[in-house]
Amino acid sequence: MKAAIVVFPGTNRERDMRIALKRVTGRDPLMLFHREELPKGLDLVVLAGGFSYGDYLRCGAMAAQSPIMKDIKDFATKGGHILGVCNGFQILIEAGLLPGGLLRNASLRFLSMDCHMRVERAGTAFTSRWQKGAVFRAPMAHGDGNYFADDATLDRLEGEDLVAFRYTDENGTVTEAANRNGSARNIAGILSPNLRICGLMPHPEDLVDPLMGGTDGLPMFESLADTFVSA
Amino acid sequence: MTGPAAKPLDSAARPVDMAHMTAAAPVSLDPARAAQLAAEFGLKPDEYERCLAILGRTPSLTELGVFSVMWSEHCSYKSSRVWLKELPTKAPWVIQGPGENAGVIAIGDGLAAVFKMESHNHPSWIEPYNGAATGVGGILRDVFTMGARPIANLNALRFGAPDAPRMKQVIDGVVRGIGGYGNCVGVPTVGGEVNFHPAYNGNPLVNAMTVGIAKADRIFTAAATGVGNPVVYVGSKTGRDGIHGATMSSAEFSADSEEKRPTVQIGDPFAEKLLIEACLELMATDAIVAIQDMGAAGLTSSGVEMAGKGGMGVELVLDNVPQREEGMTAYEMMLSESQERMLMVLKPGREALAEAIFTKWELDFAVIGHLTDTGRIVIRHKGQVEADIPLAPLESEAPLYRRPTEETPKQPVLAPGAVANPTTIEDALLRLVATPDLCSRRWIWDQYDSLVNGLTVKRPGGADAAIVKIEDHDRALAMTTDCTPRYVVADPEEGGKQAVAEAWRNITATGALPLAITDNMNFGNPEKPRIMGQFAASVRGMAAACKALDFPVVSGNVSLYNETEGRAILPTPAIGGVGVIDDAADAIGLGMPHGADLILIGETEGWLGQSLWLRDIAGREEGAPPPVDLAAERRNGDFVRARILAGEVLACHDCADGGLLVTIAEMAMATGIGATLAAPATKAPEHAFWFGEDQGRYVLAVSDPAGILAEAEAAGVPAARIGRSGGGALVMADGRSISVAALREANEATLPALMGGKA
């Protein structure tokens, strides 16, 4: 798998993502500074978490205007796979590659804690190692993770089976208590219509090693490694 | 603000004599005006006289500003230096002791840990969010200035009574500020401590600690050399914020403290993140001769310290300083405490390389001067020499006070049976775990990103010390902050000893080897003999513990004048401890496992003096605090660590605030697993056994109790089997019990209730 992690000014979870990708591929992903061009022949582009441009203006809004985003949009148009986590998800939305918006958490506080998610769409490049309905744990760490979209968009996402993950309790039940940031319909992550772009708020990359508290997040990276096994 | 510090004063009216552009001497202030301003800037009359003697004339406004901040308590340590010398600072693993931006110790594999703790108490009271945030920013810079990538932040917080005026707002602002800065900059906040006491009602303490990792042979320092080498300014622009912040931090508070808000700086963690990446990228080249962050007293202290430590002179041209505001004077630029700025001296010809890196990271870069061999700091602005001061006397003639001290009278020892338990053991436990000093800190740490970087092995609440692995190595660091101020006020020497011992104990309880500490000495007005006596005795106790435990001090910070309207805080020598464990996988946590035997290590007399039980259940704050037997401490701790590293211990928790039963309850609450407890084998009353705060003790959960007990006996370590884990309750020998769920509920409810809702 040829993967690249994009580093914007203020990106800060690129090292976590490097660890997770290296764990499944055995080699370091390319770290791409946002002023560089996207090289040819990549399988996967990752927009990692952090505070690109300090979250000033609006989370992800400035990074979405960065020079490299033109290359990334071209990559998407050609059917490239893109994973956006946390601030990366916010950037994908601001860039128009995924629908909706991410508002301030309902509690108006930064949330740093583990959550549980249910896999709503298995069988994609990001989720093939899970069964539909599987529940896994992942840390979240964000101030603006409250997913929002109008009802028509939410209906379309659900109708086209593009909701990737939903916040649930540890038994997989959708509850209000499990939805700490207040996301519409408990949505934690979504997919593009071609299933090749995935954005989510929690951090599976921070739970890929028993030493760090568990491997619940590992299937996402194993799924990606499976998808690009020949590459 | 007592002085018009932020006003340009007479400089605007001063004619610029272009003919004397290169040679003009600084324009002296009117002598009467200078003396008056000196007092307003916090210089004592004799200190001002000394300044006149050094210059041989009346200072200019800028010069007066430089003297007043360099000789402030905050920058000069003038009241504390004579005592701090007593602290042991050397060990074979110490690479850099106190005196640099941070301390440095070797941790194996050619790596070094770089760390320091620093206070931001006064700013955090005036403006909690930005005061705390810039405290985190400042200590991060102290660490990455030395070439280290920051890998962990910790903090030590002291708040007033939760219901005191403004306190809820202060707690909320401080927690948001610490989180806001650390989360954005991408350094995990992994540990800390919080106490509440009315003595902090008007003067909370915010002590922030950063730990970083560097290659042991790639440490950068401030001592600048090389005549003609360029002096470079990088980072954010200079504005009018924080002028005279160091002076403000060196005075007591009064009711007009609100007016000091302009002396608090505003932090920009995004700029700091860029600064970290840019500095570390430049540090990987050979361009840097010396580097120093602009912290308290900004450009003044960084310029003075870099040239002074290198035995050089320096000439700065302030016209080249990147400025955020128009019309700034030399005085304002030299005293500004704008954040996220660094000063460095480069090797000649490396300017372009360095500029390219800082431009890449979208930061300002400007050559603002050069090193000289004059031994003087010369400040030029708009063709005028604004300051010309010899550097050596600025340091060597700095005031140094051996202030009068008065010993704190010893308090009588409270016998274990002296105070009866007004309630049942179960009720006392339930109430203790819910008190502000013992309740769950989840509401706080749920707002701190403790995992960013993906290397956090033990998160907040998971172990007695936070464990963070080093990237691409098996090795990990163990880190903690500790102090028990109620012990220190009752007996400053024993309290100082205990603070160091507890940090050592907390690191030991994870299996890591404690290596060194940073200290953050928070005290009241040193001009009062009782306060200075607290300081001196605390240092004495700390020094004894550091020596006995091979746990030297490598960095620190002193914060005095923590008083409001004449009322001092509890003396608080906060200790930040760092240890190392060769394999992160060997580190253990405190959570109660299933089906394990519980072993108590250490002696239990039932020491109730100054205990939380005495204060929060019996309603009395009195008695001598528990003494620390340093030989027993060392013996017990070394035994526990060896057993952990031998793989014989499943979980370990030290006995601290609240005593033995609280320790067991905390282990149980961590996993939801209870225990059946043996009847105490003791002459002490039951409540003294369970809630006494005797020192040097640990509870171990083990699978082979006979083996551990035999080894303890062989090692001369007091050890006893006190129970067995399992079930969902703590069950006493006579069948009384309390469910872990009830304990958890009480423990978790307190902070959210105080702060109005969940995080």
Coordinates of C-alpha atoms in Angstrom, one line a residue, chain B residues 9-433:
Chain B
L9 CA 6.3 58.2 28.2
D10 CA 8.8 60.8 27.2
S11 CA 10.4 59.0 24.3
A12 CA 7.9 60.4 21.8
A13 CA 9.0 63.9 22.7
R14 CA 12.7 63.1 22.4
P15 CA 14.4 64.6 19.3
V16 CA 16.3 62.1 17.2
D17 CA 19.7 63.5 16.5
M18 CA 20.7 62.0 13.2
A19 CA 24.2 63.3 13.5
H20 CA 24.8 61.1 16.5
M21 CA 23.2 58.0 15.0
T22 CA 26.0 55.7 15.7
A23 CA 27.5 57.2 18.8
A24 CA 24.8 58.8 20.8
A25 CA 24.6 57.7 24.4
P26 CA 21.2 56.8 25.9
V27 CA 19.2 59.8 27.0
S28 CA 19.0 59.8 30.8
L29 CA 15.7 60.4 32.5
D30 CA 15.2 63.3 34.7
P31 CA 16.7 62.0 38.0
A32 CA 13.6 62.6 40.2
R33 CA 11.4 61.1 37.6
A34 CA 13.8 58.1 37.3
A35 CA 13.7 57.4 41.0
Q36 CA 9.9 57.6 41.0
L37 CA 9.6 55.2 38.0
A38 CA 12.1 52.8 39.6
A39 CA 9.9 52.5 42.6
E40 CA 6.8 52.0 40.4
F41 CA 8.6 49.3 38.4
G42 CA 9.3 47.5 41.7
L43 CA 13.0 48.4 42.3
K44 CA 13.8 49.0 46.0
P45 CA 15.8 52.2 46.8
D46 CA 19.0 50.4 47.4
E47 CA 18.6 48.3 44.2
Y48 CA 18.1 51.6 42.3
E49 CA 21.2 53.0 43.8
R50 CA 23.1 49.9 42.6
C51 CA 21.8 50.5 39.1
L52 CA 23.0 54.1 39.2
A53 CA 26.4 52.9 40.3
I54 CA 26.7 50.4 37.5
L55 CA 25.8 52.9 34.8
G56 CA 27.5 55.9 36.4
R57 CA 24.6 58.0 35.3
T58 CA 20.8 58.2 35.5
P59 CA 19.3 55.4 33.3
S60 CA 17.2 55.9 30.2
L61 CA 13.6 54.7 30.4
T62 CA 14.6 51.5 28.5
E63 CA 17.6 50.9 30.8
L64 CA 15.4 51.3 33.8
G65 CA 13.0 48.8 32.4
V66 CA 15.8 46.3 31.8
F67 CA 17.1 46.6 35.3
S68 CA 13.7 46.3 36.9
V69 CA 12.7 43.1 35.1
M70 CA 16.1 41.5 35.4
W71 CA 16.2 42.2 39.1
S72 CA 12.6 41.3 39.7
E73 CA 12.1 38.3 42.0
H74 CA 10.7 36.4 39.1
C75 CA 13.9 36.7 37.0
S76 CA 16.6 37.1 39.6
Y77 CA 15.5 34.6 42.4
K78 CA 17.0 37.2 44.8
S79 CA 15.2 35.9 47.9
S80 CA 15.5 32.2 47.1
R81 CA 18.9 31.6 45.6
V82 CA 20.8 31.3 48.9
W83 CA 18.4 28.4 49.9
L84 CA 18.1 26.7 46.5
K85 CA 21.9 26.1 46.6
E86 CA 21.3 23.4 49.3
L87 CA 19.4 21.2 46.8
P88 CA 21.4 18.3 45.4
T89 CA 21.6 18.7 41.6
K90 CA 24.2 16.1 40.5
A91 CA 24.1 12.4 39.6
P92 CA 25.9 10.4 37.0
W93 CA 22.7 10.6 34.7
V94 CA 22.3 14.4 35.0
I95 CA 23.4 16.1 31.8
Q96 CA 22.2 19.6 32.7
G97 CA 21.2 20.8 36.1
P98 CA 19.4 24.0 37.1
G99 CA 20.4 27.2 35.3
E100 CA 19.4 26.5 31.8
N101 CA 15.9 26.6 30.2
A102 CA 15.2 23.1 31.5
G103 CA 17.0 20.2 33.1
V104 CA 18.4 17.3 31.1
I105 CA 19.0 13.7 32.2
A106 CA 20.3 10.6 30.3
I107 CA 17.7 7.9 30.0
G108 CA 19.6 5.3 28.0
D109 CA 19.7 4.4 24.3
G110 CA 21.6 7.7 23.8
L111 CA 18.4 9.6 24.6
A112 CA 17.8 12.4 27.1
A113 CA 14.7 13.6 28.9
V114 CA 14.4 17.4 29.1
F115 CA 11.9 18.8 31.6
K116 CA 10.8 21.6 33.8
M117 CA 7.8 22.9 35.7
E118 CA 6.9 26.5 35.9
S119 CA 4.2 28.6 37.6
H120 CA 1.7 30.9 36.0
N121 CA -0.2 31.7 39.2
H122 CA -0.8 35.4 39.0
P123 CA -1.8 35.5 35.4
S124 CA -4.2 32.6 35.9
W125 CA -6.0 34.5 38.6
I126 CA -6.3 37.7 36.6
E127 CA -7.3 36.0 33.4
P128 CA -7.7 32.2 33.9
Y129 CA -7.9 31.0 30.3
N130 CA -5.0 32.9 28.9
G131 CA -3.0 32.8 32.1
A132 CA -3.1 29.0 32.2
A133 CA -2.7 28.6 28.4
T134 CA 0.4 30.8 28.2
G135 CA 1.8 28.9 31.2
V136 CA 1.6 25.8 29.1
G137 CA 3.1 27.6 26.1
G138 CA 6.0 29.0 28.1
I139 CA 7.0 25.7 29.6
L140 CA 6.8 24.0 26.2
R141 CA 9.2 26.6 24.8
D142 CA 11.6 26.0 27.7
V143 CA 11.8 22.4 26.7
F144 CA 12.0 22.5 22.9
T145 CA 14.4 25.4 23.1
M146 CA 16.9 22.8 24.3
G147 CA 16.4 20.6 21.2
A148 CA 13.8 18.2 22.7
R149 CA 10.4 17.3 21.1
P150 CA 7.8 17.7 23.9
I151 CA 6.1 14.3 24.5
A152 CA 4.0 15.1 27.6
N153 CA 2.5 17.9 29.6
L154 CA 1.5 17.6 33.3
N155 CA 0.2 20.2 35.7
A156 CA -0.2 20.8 39.4
L157 CA -3.2 22.9 40.3
R158 CA -4.4 24.5 43.5
F159 CA -7.8 26.1 43.7
G160 CA -9.6 27.8 46.6
A161 CA -12.8 26.4 48.2
P162 CA -15.1 25.4 45.3
D163 CA -17.7 27.8 46.6
A164 CA -15.4 30.8 47.0
P165 CA -16.1 33.9 44.9
R166 CA -15.0 33.5 41.3
M167 CA -13.5 30.1 41.9
K168 CA -15.8 28.1 39.6
Q169 CA -15.0 30.6 36.8
V170 CA -11.3 30.2 37.6
I171 CA -11.4 26.4 37.6
D172 CA -13.3 26.4 34.3
G173 CA -11.0 28.9 32.7
V174 CA -7.8 27.2 33.9
V175 CA -8.9 23.8 32.7
R176 CA -10.0 25.1 29.3
G177 CA -6.8 27.1 29.0
I178 CA -4.6 24.1 29.7
G179 CA -6.6 22.0 27.3
G180 CA -7.0 24.6 24.7
Y181 CA -3.2 25.1 24.4
G182 CA -2.0 21.6 24.9
N183 CA -4.6 20.0 22.6
C184 CA -3.9 22.3 19.8
V185 CA -0.2 22.1 20.0
G186 CA -0.4 18.3 19.9
V187 CA 1.3 17.4 23.1
P188 CA -0.6 15.0 25.3
T189 CA -1.6 16.2 28.8
V190 CA -1.1 13.0 30.7
G191 CA -1.1 13.7 34.4
G192 CA -1.3 16.1 37.2
E193 CA -2.8 16.9 40.6
V194 CA -5.5 19.2 42.0
N195 CA -6.1 20.3 45.6
F196 CA -8.7 22.6 47.0
H197 CA -8.2 24.8 50.1
P198 CA -9.5 28.2 51.2
A199 CA -5.9 29.4 51.5
Y200 CA -5.9 29.6 47.7
N201 CA -9.2 31.6 47.4
G202 CA -7.5 34.7 46.2
N203 CA -4.4 33.1 44.7
P204 CA -4.8 29.8 42.9
L205 CA -1.7 28.0 41.7
V206 CA -1.2 26.9 38.1
N207 CA 2.1 25.0 37.7
A208 CA 2.7 23.5 34.3
M209 CA 5.3 20.9 33.4
T210 CA 6.6 19.7 30.1
V211 CA 8.8 16.7 29.4
G212 CA 10.6 16.3 26.1
I213 CA 12.9 13.8 24.4
A214 CA 16.2 14.7 22.7
K215 CA 19.3 13.0 21.6
A216 CA 21.7 13.2 24.5
D217 CA 24.5 14.6 22.3
R218 CA 22.2 17.2 20.7
I219 CA 21.3 19.5 23.5
F220 CA 21.0 23.2 22.8
T221 CA 21.8 25.9 25.3
A222 CA 21.6 29.7 25.7
A223 CA 25.3 30.5 26.0
A224 CA 26.1 32.4 22.8
T225 CA 29.6 32.7 21.3
G226 CA 31.3 34.1 18.2
V227 CA 31.8 37.8 17.7
G228 CA 29.8 39.1 14.7
N229 CA 27.4 36.1 14.7
P230 CA 23.9 37.1 13.8
V231 CA 21.2 37.4 16.4
V232 CA 17.9 36.2 14.9
Y233 CA 14.4 36.7 16.0
V234 CA 11.8 34.0 15.1
G235 CA 8.2 33.3 15.8
S236 CA 5.3 35.6 16.3
K237 CA 5.4 39.4 16.1
T238 CA 6.0 41.7 19.1
G239 CA 3.1 43.6 20.5
R240 CA 2.3 45.6 23.6
D241 CA 1.0 42.6 25.6
G242 CA 2.5 41.5 28.9
I243 CA 4.7 44.5 29.4
H244 CA 6.1 44.2 33.0
G245 CA 4.5 40.8 33.5
A246 CA 7.6 39.6 35.4
T247 CA 7.2 42.6 37.7
M248 CA 3.6 41.9 38.3
S249 CA 4.4 38.3 39.2
S250 CA 6.8 39.5 41.8
A251 CA 4.2 41.5 43.9
E252 CA 1.4 40.7 46.1
F253 CA -2.2 41.0 44.9
S254 CA -4.5 43.7 46.1
A255 CA -8.1 44.6 45.2
D256 CA -7.0 46.5 42.1
S257 CA -5.5 43.3 40.5
E258 CA -8.2 43.6 37.9
E259 CA -6.3 46.6 36.5
K260 CA -3.4 44.3 35.8
R261 CA -5.2 42.4 33.1
P262 CA -3.1 44.1 30.4
T263 CA 0.0 42.5 31.8
V264 CA -1.4 39.0 31.0
Q265 CA -0.3 37.7 27.6
I266 CA -2.5 36.0 25.0
G267 CA -1.4 32.6 23.8
D268 CA -1.5 31.3 20.2
P269 CA -0.9 27.5 20.3
F270 CA -1.0 27.3 16.5
A271 CA 2.0 29.6 16.3
E272 CA 3.7 27.5 19.0
K273 CA 3.1 24.3 17.0
L274 CA 4.7 25.9 14.0
L275 CA 7.5 27.2 16.1
I276 CA 8.2 23.7 17.5
E277 CA 8.3 22.1 14.1
A278 CA 10.5 24.9 12.6
C279 CA 12.9 24.9 15.6
L280 CA 13.3 21.2 15.6
E281 CA 13.8 21.2 11.8
L282 CA 16.5 23.9 12.1
M283 CA 18.1 22.0 15.1
A284 CA 18.6 19.0 12.9
T285 CA 21.1 21.2 10.9
D286 CA 24.3 22.7 12.2
A287 CA 23.1 26.3 12.0
I288 CA 22.4 27.1 15.6
V289 CA 25.0 28.4 18.1
A290 CA 22.6 29.2 20.9
I291 CA 18.9 29.5 21.4
Q292 CA 16.7 31.0 24.1
D293 CA 13.0 31.5 24.3
M294 CA 11.5 34.8 25.0
G295 CA 9.6 34.2 28.2
A296 CA 9.3 36.4 31.2
A297 CA 10.9 39.8 30.4
G298 CA 10.9 38.8 26.7
L299 CA 13.7 40.2 24.6
T300 CA 15.4 41.7 27.6
S301 CA 16.1 38.5 29.4
S302 CA 16.7 36.4 26.3
G303 CA 19.2 39.0 25.0
V304 CA 20.9 39.5 28.3
E305 CA 21.1 35.8 29.2
M306 CA 22.4 34.6 25.8
A307 CA 25.2 37.2 25.7
G308 CA 25.9 37.1 29.4
K309 CA 26.2 33.3 29.7
G310 CA 28.6 33.3 26.7
G311 CA 30.7 36.1 28.2
M312 CA 29.9 38.2 25.1
G313 CA 28.3 41.5 24.3
V314 CA 25.3 42.0 22.1
E315 CA 23.9 44.8 19.9
L316 CA 20.3 44.8 18.9
V317 CA 18.6 47.0 16.4
L318 CA 15.0 47.1 17.3
D319 CA 13.8 48.6 14.0
N320 CA 14.2 45.1 12.6
V321 CA 12.0 43.4 15.3
P322 CA 8.8 42.1 13.7
Q323 CA 6.1 44.3 15.2
R324 CA 2.4 43.7 15.5
E325 CA 1.5 47.3 16.4
E326 CA 2.6 50.7 15.1
G327 CA 4.8 53.2 17.0
M328 CA 6.2 50.8 19.5
T329 CA 9.0 52.3 21.6
A330 CA 12.3 50.6 22.5
Y331 CA 11.1 50.4 26.1
E332 CA 7.9 48.6 25.0
M333 CA 9.7 46.2 22.7
M334 CA 12.3 45.2 25.3
L335 CA 9.7 44.5 27.9
S336 CA 6.9 43.0 25.8
E337 CA 6.0 39.4 26.8
S338 CA 4.3 38.6 23.5
Q339 CA 4.2 34.8 23.3
E340 CA 5.6 32.3 20.8
R341 CA 8.9 34.0 20.2
M342 CA 12.5 32.8 20.2
L343 CA 15.9 34.4 20.0
M344 CA 18.8 32.5 18.4
V345 CA 22.4 33.0 17.5
L346 CA 23.4 31.4 14.2
K347 CA 26.6 30.4 12.7
P348 CA 27.7 33.0 10.1
G349 CA 26.3 32.3 6.6
R350 CA 23.4 30.1 7.8
E351 CA 20.8 32.8 7.7
A352 CA 19.4 31.8 4.4
L353 CA 19.0 28.2 5.4
A354 CA 17.3 29.2 8.7
E355 CA 15.1 31.7 7.0
A356 CA 13.8 29.2 4.5
I357 CA 12.7 26.9 7.3
F358 CA 10.9 29.6 9.2
T359 CA 9.3 30.9 6.0
K360 CA 8.1 27.3 5.2
W361 CA 6.4 27.3 8.6
E362 CA 4.9 30.8 7.9
L363 CA 6.7 32.4 10.9
D364 CA 8.5 35.7 11.1
F365 CA 12.3 35.6 10.8
A366 CA 14.5 38.6 11.3
V367 CA 18.2 39.3 11.9
I368 CA 18.0 41.9 14.7
G369 CA 21.5 42.2 15.8
H370 CA 24.9 40.6 16.3
L371 CA 27.2 39.4 19.1
T372 CA 30.0 41.7 20.1
D373 CA 33.1 41.5 22.4
T374 CA 32.2 44.6 24.4
G375 CA 30.5 42.8 27.3
R376 CA 27.6 45.2 27.0
I377 CA 24.1 45.1 25.7
V378 CA 23.5 47.9 23.3
I379 CA 19.9 48.6 22.1
R380 CA 19.4 50.8 19.1
H381 CA 16.1 52.1 17.7
K382 CA 15.5 54.8 15.1
G383 CA 19.1 55.8 15.1
Q384 CA 19.2 56.4 18.8
V385 CA 21.0 54.3 21.4
E386 CA 18.3 53.5 23.9
A387 CA 20.3 51.4 26.3
D388 CA 23.9 50.6 26.9
I389 CA 24.5 48.4 29.9
P390 CA 27.4 46.3 31.0
L391 CA 26.2 42.7 31.2
A392 CA 28.5 41.3 33.9
P393 CA 27.3 43.5 36.8
L394 CA 23.7 43.1 35.7
E395 CA 24.1 39.5 36.8
S396 CA 26.9 39.7 39.4
E397 CA 25.5 42.8 41.1
A398 CA 22.0 41.5 41.0
P399 CA 20.4 41.7 44.4
L400 CA 20.7 38.7 46.6
Y401 CA 18.9 38.5 49.9
R402 CA 19.4 36.2 52.9
R403 CA 16.1 37.3 54.4
P404 CA 15.3 36.6 58.0
T405 CA 13.6 33.3 58.7
E406 CA 11.3 32.1 61.4
E407 CA 10.7 28.4 62.1
T408 CA 7.2 27.1 62.0
P409 CA 6.5 25.8 65.5
K410 CA 6.2 22.0 65.6
Q411 CA 2.7 20.8 66.1
P412 CA 1.9 18.1 68.7
V413 CA 1.7 14.5 67.5
L414 CA -1.9 13.3 67.5
A415 CA -2.2 9.8 68.9
P416 CA -4.1 7.3 66.8
G417 CA -6.9 7.1 69.4
A418 CA -7.1 10.9 70.1
V419 CA -10.0 11.6 67.8
A420 CA -13.0 9.2 67.6
N421 CA -14.6 8.3 64.3
P422 CA -17.9 10.2 64.3
T423 CA -19.4 7.8 61.8
T424 CA -19.0 4.3 60.4
I425 CA -16.0 3.2 58.4
E426 CA -18.2 2.7 55.3
D427 CA -19.8 6.1 55.6
A428 CA -16.4 7.8 56.2
L429 CA -15.1 6.1 53.1
L430 CA -18.0 7.0 50.9
R431 CA -17.7 10.6 52.0
L432 CA -13.9 10.7 51.6
V433 CA -13.9 9.5 48.0

